[in-house]
Every structure is written in structure tokens, then in C-alpha cells.
PDB file of C-alpha atoms in Angstrom:
ATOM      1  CA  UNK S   4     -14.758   8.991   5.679  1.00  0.00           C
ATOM      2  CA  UNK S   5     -11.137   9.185   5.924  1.00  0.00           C
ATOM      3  CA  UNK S   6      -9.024  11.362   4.160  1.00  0.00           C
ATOM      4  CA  UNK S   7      -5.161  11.410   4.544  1.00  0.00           C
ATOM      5  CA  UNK S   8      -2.889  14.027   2.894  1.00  0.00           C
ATOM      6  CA  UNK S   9       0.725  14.484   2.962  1.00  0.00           C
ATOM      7  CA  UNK S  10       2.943  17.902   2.187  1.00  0.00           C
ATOM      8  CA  UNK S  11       4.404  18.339   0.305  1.00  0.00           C
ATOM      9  CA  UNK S  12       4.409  16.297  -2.622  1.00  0.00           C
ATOM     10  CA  UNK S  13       8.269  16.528  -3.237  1.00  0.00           C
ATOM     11  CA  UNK S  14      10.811  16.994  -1.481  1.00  0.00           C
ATOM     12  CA  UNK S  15      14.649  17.759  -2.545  1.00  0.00           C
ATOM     13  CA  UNK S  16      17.452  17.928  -0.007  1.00  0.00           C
ATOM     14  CA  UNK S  17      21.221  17.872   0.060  1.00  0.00           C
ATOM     15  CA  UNK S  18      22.920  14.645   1.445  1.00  0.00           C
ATOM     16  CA  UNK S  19      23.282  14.275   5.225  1.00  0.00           C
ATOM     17  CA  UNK S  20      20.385  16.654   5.729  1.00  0.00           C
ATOM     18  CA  UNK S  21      17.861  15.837   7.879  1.00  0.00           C
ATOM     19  CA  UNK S  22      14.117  14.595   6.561  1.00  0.00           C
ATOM     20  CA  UNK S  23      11.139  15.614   7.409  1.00  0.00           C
ATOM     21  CA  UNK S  24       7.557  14.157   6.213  1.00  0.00           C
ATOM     22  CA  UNK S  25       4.649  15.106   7.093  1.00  0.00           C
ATOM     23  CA  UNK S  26       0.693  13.060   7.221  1.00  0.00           C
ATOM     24  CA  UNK S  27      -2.052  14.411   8.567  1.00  0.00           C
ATOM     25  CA  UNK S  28      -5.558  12.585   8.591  1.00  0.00           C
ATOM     26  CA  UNK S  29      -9.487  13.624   9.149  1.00  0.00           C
ATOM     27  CA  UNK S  30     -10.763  10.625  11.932  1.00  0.00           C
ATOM     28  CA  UNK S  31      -8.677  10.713  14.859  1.00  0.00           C
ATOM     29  CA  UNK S  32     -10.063   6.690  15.706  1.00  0.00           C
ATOM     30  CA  UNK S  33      -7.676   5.403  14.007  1.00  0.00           C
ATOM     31  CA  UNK S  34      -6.284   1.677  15.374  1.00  0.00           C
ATOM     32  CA  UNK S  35      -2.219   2.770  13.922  1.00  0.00           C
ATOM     33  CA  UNK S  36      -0.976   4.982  11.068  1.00  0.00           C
ATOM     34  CA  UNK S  37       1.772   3.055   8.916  1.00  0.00           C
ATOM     35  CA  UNK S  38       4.558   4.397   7.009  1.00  0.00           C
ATOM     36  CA  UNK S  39       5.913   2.724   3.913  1.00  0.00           C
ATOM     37  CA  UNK S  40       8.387   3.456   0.934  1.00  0.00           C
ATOM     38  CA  UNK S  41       8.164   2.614  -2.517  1.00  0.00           C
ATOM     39  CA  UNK S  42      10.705   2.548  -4.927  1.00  0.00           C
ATOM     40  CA  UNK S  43       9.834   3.655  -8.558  1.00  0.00           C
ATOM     41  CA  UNK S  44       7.539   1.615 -10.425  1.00  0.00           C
ATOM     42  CA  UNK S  45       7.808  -1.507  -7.431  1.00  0.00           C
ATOM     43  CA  UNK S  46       5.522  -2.609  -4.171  1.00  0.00           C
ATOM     44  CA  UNK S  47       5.811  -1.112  -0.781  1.00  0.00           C
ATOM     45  CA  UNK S  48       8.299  -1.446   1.964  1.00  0.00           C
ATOM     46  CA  UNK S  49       6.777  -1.184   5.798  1.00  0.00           C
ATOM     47  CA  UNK S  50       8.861   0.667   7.137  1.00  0.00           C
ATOM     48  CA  UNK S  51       7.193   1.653  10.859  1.00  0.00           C
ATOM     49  CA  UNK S  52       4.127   1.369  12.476  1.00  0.00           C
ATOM     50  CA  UNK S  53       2.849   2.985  15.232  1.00  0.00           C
ATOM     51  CA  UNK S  54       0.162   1.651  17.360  1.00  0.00           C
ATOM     52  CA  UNK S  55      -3.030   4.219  17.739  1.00  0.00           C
ATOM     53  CA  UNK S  56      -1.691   4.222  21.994  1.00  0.00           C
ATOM     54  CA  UNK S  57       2.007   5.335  20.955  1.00  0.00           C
ATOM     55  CA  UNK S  58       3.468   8.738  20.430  1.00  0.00           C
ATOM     56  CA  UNK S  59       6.439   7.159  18.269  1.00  0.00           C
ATOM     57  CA  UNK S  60       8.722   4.510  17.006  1.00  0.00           C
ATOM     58  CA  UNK S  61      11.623   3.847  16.059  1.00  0.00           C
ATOM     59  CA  UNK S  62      14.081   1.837  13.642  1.00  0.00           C
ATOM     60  CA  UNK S  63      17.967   3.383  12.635  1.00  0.00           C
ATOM     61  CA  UNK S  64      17.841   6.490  11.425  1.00  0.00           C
ATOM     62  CA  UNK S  65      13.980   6.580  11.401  1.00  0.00           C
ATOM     63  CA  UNK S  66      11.511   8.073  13.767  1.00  0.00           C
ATOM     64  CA  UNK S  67       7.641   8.385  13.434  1.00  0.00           C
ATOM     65  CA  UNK S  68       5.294  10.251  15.840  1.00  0.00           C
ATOM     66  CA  UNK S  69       1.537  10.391  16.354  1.00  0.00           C
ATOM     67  CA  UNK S  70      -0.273  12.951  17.578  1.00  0.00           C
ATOM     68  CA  UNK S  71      -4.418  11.734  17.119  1.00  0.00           C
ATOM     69  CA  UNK S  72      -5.393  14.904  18.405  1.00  0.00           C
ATOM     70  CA  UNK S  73      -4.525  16.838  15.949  1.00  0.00           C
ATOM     71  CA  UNK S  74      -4.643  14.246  13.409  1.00  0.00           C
ATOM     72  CA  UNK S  75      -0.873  14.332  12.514  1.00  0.00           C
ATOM     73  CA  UNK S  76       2.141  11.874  11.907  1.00  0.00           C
ATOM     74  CA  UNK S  77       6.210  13.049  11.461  1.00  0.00           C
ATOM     75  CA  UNK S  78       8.137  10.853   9.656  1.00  0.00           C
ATOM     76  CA  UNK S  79      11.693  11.701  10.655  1.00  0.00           C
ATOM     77  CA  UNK S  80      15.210  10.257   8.681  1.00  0.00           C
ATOM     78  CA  UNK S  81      18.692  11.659  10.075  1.00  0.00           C
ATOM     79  CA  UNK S  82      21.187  12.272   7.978  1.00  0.00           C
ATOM     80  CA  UNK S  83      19.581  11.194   4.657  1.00  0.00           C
ATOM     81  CA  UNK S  84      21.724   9.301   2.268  1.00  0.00           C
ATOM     82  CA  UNK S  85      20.905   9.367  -1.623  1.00  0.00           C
ATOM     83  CA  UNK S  86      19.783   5.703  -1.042  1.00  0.00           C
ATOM     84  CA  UNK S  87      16.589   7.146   0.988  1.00  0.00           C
ATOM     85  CA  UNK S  88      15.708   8.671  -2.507  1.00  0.00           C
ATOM     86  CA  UNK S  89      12.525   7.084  -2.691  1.00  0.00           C
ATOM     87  CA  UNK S  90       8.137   7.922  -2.652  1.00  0.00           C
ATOM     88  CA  UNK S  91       7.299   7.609   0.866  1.00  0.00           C
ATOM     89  CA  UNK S  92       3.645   7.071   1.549  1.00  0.00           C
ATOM     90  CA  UNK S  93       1.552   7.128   4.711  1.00  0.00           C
ATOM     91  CA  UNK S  94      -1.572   5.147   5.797  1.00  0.00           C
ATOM     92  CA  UNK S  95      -4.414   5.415   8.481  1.00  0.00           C
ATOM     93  CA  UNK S  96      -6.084   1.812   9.555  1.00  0.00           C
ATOM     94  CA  UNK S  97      -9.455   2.931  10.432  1.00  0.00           C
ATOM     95  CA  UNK S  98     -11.477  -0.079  10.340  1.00  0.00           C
ATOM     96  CA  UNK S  99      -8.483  -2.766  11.499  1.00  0.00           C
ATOM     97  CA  UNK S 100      -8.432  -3.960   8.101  1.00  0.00           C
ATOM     98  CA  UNK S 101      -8.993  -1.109   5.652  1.00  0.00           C
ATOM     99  CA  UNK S 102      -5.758   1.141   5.004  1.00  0.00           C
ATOM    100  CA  UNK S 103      -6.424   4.821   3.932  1.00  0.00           C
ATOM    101  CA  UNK S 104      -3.364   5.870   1.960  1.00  0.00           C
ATOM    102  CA  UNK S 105      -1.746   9.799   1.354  1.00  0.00           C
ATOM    103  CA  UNK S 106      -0.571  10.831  -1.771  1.00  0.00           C
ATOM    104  CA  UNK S 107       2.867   9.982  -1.089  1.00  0.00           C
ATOM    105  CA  UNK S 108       6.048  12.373  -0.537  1.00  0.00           C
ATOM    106  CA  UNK S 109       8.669  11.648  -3.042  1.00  0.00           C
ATOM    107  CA  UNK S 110      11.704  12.916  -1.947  1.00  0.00           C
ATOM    108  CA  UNK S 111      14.971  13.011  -3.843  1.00  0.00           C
ATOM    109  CA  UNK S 112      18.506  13.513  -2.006  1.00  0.00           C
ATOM    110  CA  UNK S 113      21.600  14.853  -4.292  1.00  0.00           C
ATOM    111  CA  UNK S 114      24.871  13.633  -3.316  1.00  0.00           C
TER     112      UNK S 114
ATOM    113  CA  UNK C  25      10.734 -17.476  -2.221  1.00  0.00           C
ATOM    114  CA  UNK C  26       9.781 -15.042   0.452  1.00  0.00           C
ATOM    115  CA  UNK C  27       7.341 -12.570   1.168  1.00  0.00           C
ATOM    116  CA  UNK C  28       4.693 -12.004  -1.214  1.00  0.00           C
ATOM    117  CA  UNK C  29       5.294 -12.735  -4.815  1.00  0.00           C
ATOM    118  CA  UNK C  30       3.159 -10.972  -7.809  1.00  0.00           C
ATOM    119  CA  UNK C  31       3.150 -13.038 -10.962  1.00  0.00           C
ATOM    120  CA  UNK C  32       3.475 -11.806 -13.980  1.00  0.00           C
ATOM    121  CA  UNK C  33       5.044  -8.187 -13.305  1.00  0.00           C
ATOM    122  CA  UNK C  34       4.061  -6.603 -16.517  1.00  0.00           C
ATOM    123  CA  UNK C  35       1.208  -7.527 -18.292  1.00  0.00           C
ATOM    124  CA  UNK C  36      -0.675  -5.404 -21.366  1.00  0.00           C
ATOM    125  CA  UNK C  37      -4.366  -6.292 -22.437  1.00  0.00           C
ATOM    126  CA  UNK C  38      -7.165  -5.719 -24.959  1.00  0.00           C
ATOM    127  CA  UNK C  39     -10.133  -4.517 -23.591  1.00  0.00           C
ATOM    128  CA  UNK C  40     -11.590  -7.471 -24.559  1.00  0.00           C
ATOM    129  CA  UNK C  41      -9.050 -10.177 -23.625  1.00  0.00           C
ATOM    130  CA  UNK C  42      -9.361 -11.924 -20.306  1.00  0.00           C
ATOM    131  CA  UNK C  43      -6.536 -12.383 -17.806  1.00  0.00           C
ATOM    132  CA  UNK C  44      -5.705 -13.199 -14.359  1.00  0.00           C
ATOM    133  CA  UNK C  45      -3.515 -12.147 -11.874  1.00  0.00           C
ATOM    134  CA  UNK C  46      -1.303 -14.044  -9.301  1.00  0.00           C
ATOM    135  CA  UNK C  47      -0.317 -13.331  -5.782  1.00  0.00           C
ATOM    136  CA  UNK C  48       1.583 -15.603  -3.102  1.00  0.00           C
ATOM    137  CA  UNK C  49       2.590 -15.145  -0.215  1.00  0.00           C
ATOM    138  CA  UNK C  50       4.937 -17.327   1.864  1.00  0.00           C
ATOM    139  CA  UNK C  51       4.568 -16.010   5.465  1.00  0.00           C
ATOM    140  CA  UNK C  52       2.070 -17.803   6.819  1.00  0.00           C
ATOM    141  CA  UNK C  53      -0.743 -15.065   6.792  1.00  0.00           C
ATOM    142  CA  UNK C  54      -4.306 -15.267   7.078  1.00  0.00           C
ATOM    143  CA  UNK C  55      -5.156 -12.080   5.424  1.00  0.00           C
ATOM    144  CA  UNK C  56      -4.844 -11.155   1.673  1.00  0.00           C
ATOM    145  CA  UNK C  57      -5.445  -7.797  -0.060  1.00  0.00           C
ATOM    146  CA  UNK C  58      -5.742  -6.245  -3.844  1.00  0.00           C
ATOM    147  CA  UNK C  59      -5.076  -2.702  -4.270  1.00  0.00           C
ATOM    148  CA  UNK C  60      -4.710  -0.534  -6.878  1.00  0.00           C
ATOM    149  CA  UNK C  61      -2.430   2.568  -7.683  1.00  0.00           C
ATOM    150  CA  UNK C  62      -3.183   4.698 -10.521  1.00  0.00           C
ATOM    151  CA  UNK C  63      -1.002   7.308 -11.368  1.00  0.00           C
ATOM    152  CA  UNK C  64      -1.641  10.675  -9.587  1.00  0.00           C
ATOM    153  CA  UNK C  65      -3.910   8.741  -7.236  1.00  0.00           C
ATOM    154  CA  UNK C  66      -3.724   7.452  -3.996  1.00  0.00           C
ATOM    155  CA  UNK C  67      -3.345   3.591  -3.795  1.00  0.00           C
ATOM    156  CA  UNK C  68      -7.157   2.369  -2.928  1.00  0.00           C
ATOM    157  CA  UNK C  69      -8.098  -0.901  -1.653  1.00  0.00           C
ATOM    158  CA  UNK C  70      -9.759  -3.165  -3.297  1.00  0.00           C
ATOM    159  CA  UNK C  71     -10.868  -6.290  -1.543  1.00  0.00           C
ATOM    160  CA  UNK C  72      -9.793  -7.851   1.503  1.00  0.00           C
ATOM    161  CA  UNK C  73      -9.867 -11.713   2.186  1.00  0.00           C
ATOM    162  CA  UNK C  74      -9.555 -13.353   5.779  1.00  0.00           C
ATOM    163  CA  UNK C  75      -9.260 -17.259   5.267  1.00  0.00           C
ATOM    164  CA  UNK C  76     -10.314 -17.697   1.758  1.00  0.00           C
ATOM    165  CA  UNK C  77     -13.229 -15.503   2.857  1.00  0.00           C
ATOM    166  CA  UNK C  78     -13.933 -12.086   1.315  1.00  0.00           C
ATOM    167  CA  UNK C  79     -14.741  -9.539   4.256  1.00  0.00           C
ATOM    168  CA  UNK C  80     -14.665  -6.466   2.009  1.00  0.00           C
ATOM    169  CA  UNK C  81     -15.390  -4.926  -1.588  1.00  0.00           C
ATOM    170  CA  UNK C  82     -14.639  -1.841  -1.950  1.00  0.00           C
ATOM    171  CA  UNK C  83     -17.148  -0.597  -4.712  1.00  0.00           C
ATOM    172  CA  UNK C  84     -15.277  -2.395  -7.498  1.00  0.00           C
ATOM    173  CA  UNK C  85     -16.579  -2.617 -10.454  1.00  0.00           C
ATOM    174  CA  UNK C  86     -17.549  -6.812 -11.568  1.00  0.00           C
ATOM    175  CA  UNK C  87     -14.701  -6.572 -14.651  1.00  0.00           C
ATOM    176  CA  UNK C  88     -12.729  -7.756 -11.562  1.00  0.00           C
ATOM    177  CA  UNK C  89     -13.443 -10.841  -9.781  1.00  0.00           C
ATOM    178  CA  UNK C  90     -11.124 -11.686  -6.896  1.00  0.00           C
ATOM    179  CA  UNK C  91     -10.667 -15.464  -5.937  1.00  0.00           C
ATOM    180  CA  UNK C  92      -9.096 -16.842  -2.827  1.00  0.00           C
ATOM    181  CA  UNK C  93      -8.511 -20.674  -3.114  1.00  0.00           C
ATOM    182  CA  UNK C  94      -6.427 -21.300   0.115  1.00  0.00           C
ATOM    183  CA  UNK C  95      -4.481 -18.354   2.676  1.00  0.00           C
ATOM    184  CA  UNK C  96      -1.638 -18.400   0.516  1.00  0.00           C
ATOM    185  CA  UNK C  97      -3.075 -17.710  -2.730  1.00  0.00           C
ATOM    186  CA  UNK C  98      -5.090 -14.577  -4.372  1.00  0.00           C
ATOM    187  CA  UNK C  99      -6.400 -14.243  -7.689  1.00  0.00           C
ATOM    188  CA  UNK C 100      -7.893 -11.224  -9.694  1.00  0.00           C
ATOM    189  CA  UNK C 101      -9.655 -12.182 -12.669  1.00  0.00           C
ATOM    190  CA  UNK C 102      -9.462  -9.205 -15.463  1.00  0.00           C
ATOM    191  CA  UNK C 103     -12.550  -8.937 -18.397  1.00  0.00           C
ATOM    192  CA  UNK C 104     -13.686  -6.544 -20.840  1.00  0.00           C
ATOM    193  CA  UNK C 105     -11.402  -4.087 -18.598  1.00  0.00           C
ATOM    194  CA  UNK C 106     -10.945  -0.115 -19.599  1.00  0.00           C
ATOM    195  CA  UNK C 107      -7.918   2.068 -20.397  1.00  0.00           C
ATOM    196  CA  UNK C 108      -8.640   3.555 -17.383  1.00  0.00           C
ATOM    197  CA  UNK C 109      -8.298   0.289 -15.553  1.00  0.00           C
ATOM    198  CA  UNK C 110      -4.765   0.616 -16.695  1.00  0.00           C
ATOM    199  CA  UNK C 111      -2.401   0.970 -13.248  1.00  0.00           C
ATOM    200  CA  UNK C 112       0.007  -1.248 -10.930  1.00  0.00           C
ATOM    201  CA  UNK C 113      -2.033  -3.850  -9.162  1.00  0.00           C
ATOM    202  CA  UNK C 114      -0.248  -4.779  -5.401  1.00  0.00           C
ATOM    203  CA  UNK C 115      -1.022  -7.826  -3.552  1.00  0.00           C
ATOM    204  CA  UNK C 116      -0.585  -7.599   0.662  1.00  0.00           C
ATOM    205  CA  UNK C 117      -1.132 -10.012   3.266  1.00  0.00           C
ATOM    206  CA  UNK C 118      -1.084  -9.560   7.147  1.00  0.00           C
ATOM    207  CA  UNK C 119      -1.433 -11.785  10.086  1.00  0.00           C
ATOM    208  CA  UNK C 120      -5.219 -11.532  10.283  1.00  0.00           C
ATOM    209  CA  UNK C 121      -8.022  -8.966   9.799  1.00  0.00           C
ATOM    210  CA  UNK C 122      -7.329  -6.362  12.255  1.00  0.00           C
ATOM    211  CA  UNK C 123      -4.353  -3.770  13.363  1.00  0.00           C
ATOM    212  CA  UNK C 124      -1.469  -5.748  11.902  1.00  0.00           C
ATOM    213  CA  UNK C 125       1.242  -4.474   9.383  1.00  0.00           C
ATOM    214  CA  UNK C 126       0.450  -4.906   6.013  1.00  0.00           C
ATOM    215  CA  UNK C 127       3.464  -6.840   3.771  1.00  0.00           C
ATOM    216  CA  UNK C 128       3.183  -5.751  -0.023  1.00  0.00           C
ATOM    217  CA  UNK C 129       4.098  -7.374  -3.163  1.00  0.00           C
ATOM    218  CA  UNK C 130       6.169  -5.876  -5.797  1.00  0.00           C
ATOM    219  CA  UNK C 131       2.932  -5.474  -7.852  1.00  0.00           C
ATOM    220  CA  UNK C 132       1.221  -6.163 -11.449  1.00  0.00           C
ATOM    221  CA  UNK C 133       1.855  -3.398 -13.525  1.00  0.00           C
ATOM    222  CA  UNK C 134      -1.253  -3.360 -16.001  1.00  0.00           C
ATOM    223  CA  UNK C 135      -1.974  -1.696 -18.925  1.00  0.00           C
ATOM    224  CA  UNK C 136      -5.123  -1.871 -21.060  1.00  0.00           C
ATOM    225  CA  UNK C 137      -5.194  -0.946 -25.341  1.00  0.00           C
TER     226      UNK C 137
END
């Protein structure tokens, strides 16, 4: 069974820092790993996904990697912006169909 | 509209009242999904629909009956639910069944006295 976990479960950083989240998950045969954001108390934003045959992808100021080897995604935002304040949540496909969510990483940035 | 559309946002409900929820979704997808996310919990799936057809349950209990009429449409049908049924309800619909990017609503936000 799949299991996904992100750390850490908050995050605070000053504006125009860099971003780091982490996901790591259990089963490596996984067909892509998704990464979304949600706003409080609202649905879910797609905001990359990365094929199970890439290493990364790319959109702006984002940047995702996958490593199925070690069972381990990087969600990377440059120069973070108190608009990127937000939950961000990551999810395995293992099945083509079935998503297998983290906990989230809710991260805060302070002006 | 655009995207997928959750109708109504906020709803509250006796245990032994019976309601539905509404999704819609206006890109042309032929798969439809119900999750749920309850607070301190990951969001789980629910049930997934490919063509009006439902291809998975995931272990949900029968107080909730999904309903798919046509592609663009997916129901949940709520009875004699629990408090601890009580949670935000999102709707998602992808190309097909398989490795495509999932497009969530803004969700059903639930609560059960």
C-alpha cells in the first residue's frame, strides 16, 4: 500500500527566500507524482506533474524533481512571495487512477 | 463557467436529513472523482467514475451513494451521515482513467449536527 509523507508540516520563511518541500513515498511504481496547492478552506490547484520517466519539471518560479529510487520528490519555489503562502500537498498515482495524497506542507511567507 | 464547479459550498446536516451533492465540470473530461479531506487527515479518495461508469470504491461506507448521470455530472447522495462524516468534500475530473492530471473543484464543505 502506498504511503506518502511530507516534512515538515509547516514551514515559515522570510520573503524572497527560497522554498523547499519535500515528499517522499513507499512504492517506487508509481505512473507520476503531482504537486498541488490549496488555499485555506478551498479545492486544489495542479500545479506540476511529473511523469514517472522524468527527473523534473518546470513552470516560473517552480521546479519539481523525482527521484523513484529513493522514493523522493523536491518541490522547489525561488524567491517566494507572501502570495505563495499557501498548504501545498503532494500525490503518488499508483494505479493510473488512484491518487495517494501527503499530509500537506503549509508554508507561510512574512513580508 | 469553467473548470469544475461544486454546488452548494457550505452545507450543514442532521444526521438524519438527506442531501446531495453537486459537481460539474466543463472541460470535456471523461473521468470524475469524490474525495474527502478531514481535518488532520490526508485527502482520501473516494470513488472514481470513467464514463458514467464507477471503476472504483474505495471502502466507503453505503451513507454515501455516488451517481454519475452523464461525463459532466457527479452526484453524492448523503443519509443518516455521522459527525464524523463532517469534512470538505472535492470533486476532480481528468481526461480519462489513467496517468492524467487531476483538475479539482473548490469543494463541499460539510458539516453534520
Amino acid at each position: 500500500k502506498q504511503e506518502v509523507t511530507q516534512i515538515p508540516a509547516a514551514l515559515s520563511v522570510p520573503e524572497g527566500e527560497n522554498l523547499v518541500l519535500n515528499c517522499s513515498f513507499t512504492d517506487s511504481a508509481i505512473y507520476n507524482l503531482q504537486w498541488f496547492r490549496q488555499d485555506p478552506g478551498k479545492g486544489l490547484t495542479s500545479l506540476l506533474l511529473i511523469q514517472s520517466s522524468q527527473r523534473e519539471q518546470t513552470s516560473g518560479r517552480l521546479n519539481a524533481s523525482l527521484d523513484k529510487s529513493s522514493g523522493r520528490s523536491t518541490l522547489y519555489i525561488a524567491a517566494s512571495q507572501p502570495g505563495d503562502s499557501a498548504t501545498y500537498l503532494c500525490a503518488a498515482d499508483s494505479a493510473g487512477n488512484k491518487l495517494t495524497f501527503g499530509g500537506g506542507t503549509r508554508v507561510l511567507v512574512k513580508p | 463557467e469553467t473548470g469544475v464547479t461544486q454546488t452548494p459550498r457550505h452545507l450543514v446536516m442532521g444526521m438524519t436529513n438527506k442531501k446531495s451533492l453537486k459537481c460539474e465540470q466543463h472541460l470535456g473530461h471523461n473521468a470524475m472523482y469524490w474525495y474527502k479531506q478531514s481535518a488532520k487527515k490526508p485527502l482520501e479518495l473516494m470513488f472514481v467514475y470513467s464514463l458514467e461508469e464507477r471503476v472504483e470504491n474505495n471502502s466507503v461506507p453505503s451513507r454515501f451513494s455516488p451517481e454519475c448521470p452523464n461525463s459532466s455530472h457527479l452526484f453524492l447522495h448523503l443519509h443518516t451521515l455521522q459527525p464524523e462524516d463532517s469534512a470538505l468534500y472535492l470533486c476532480a475530473s481528468s481526461p480519462g482513467v489513467g496517468a492524467y492530471e487531476q483538475y479539482f473543484g473548490p469543494g463541499t464543505r460539510l458539516t453534520v449536527t
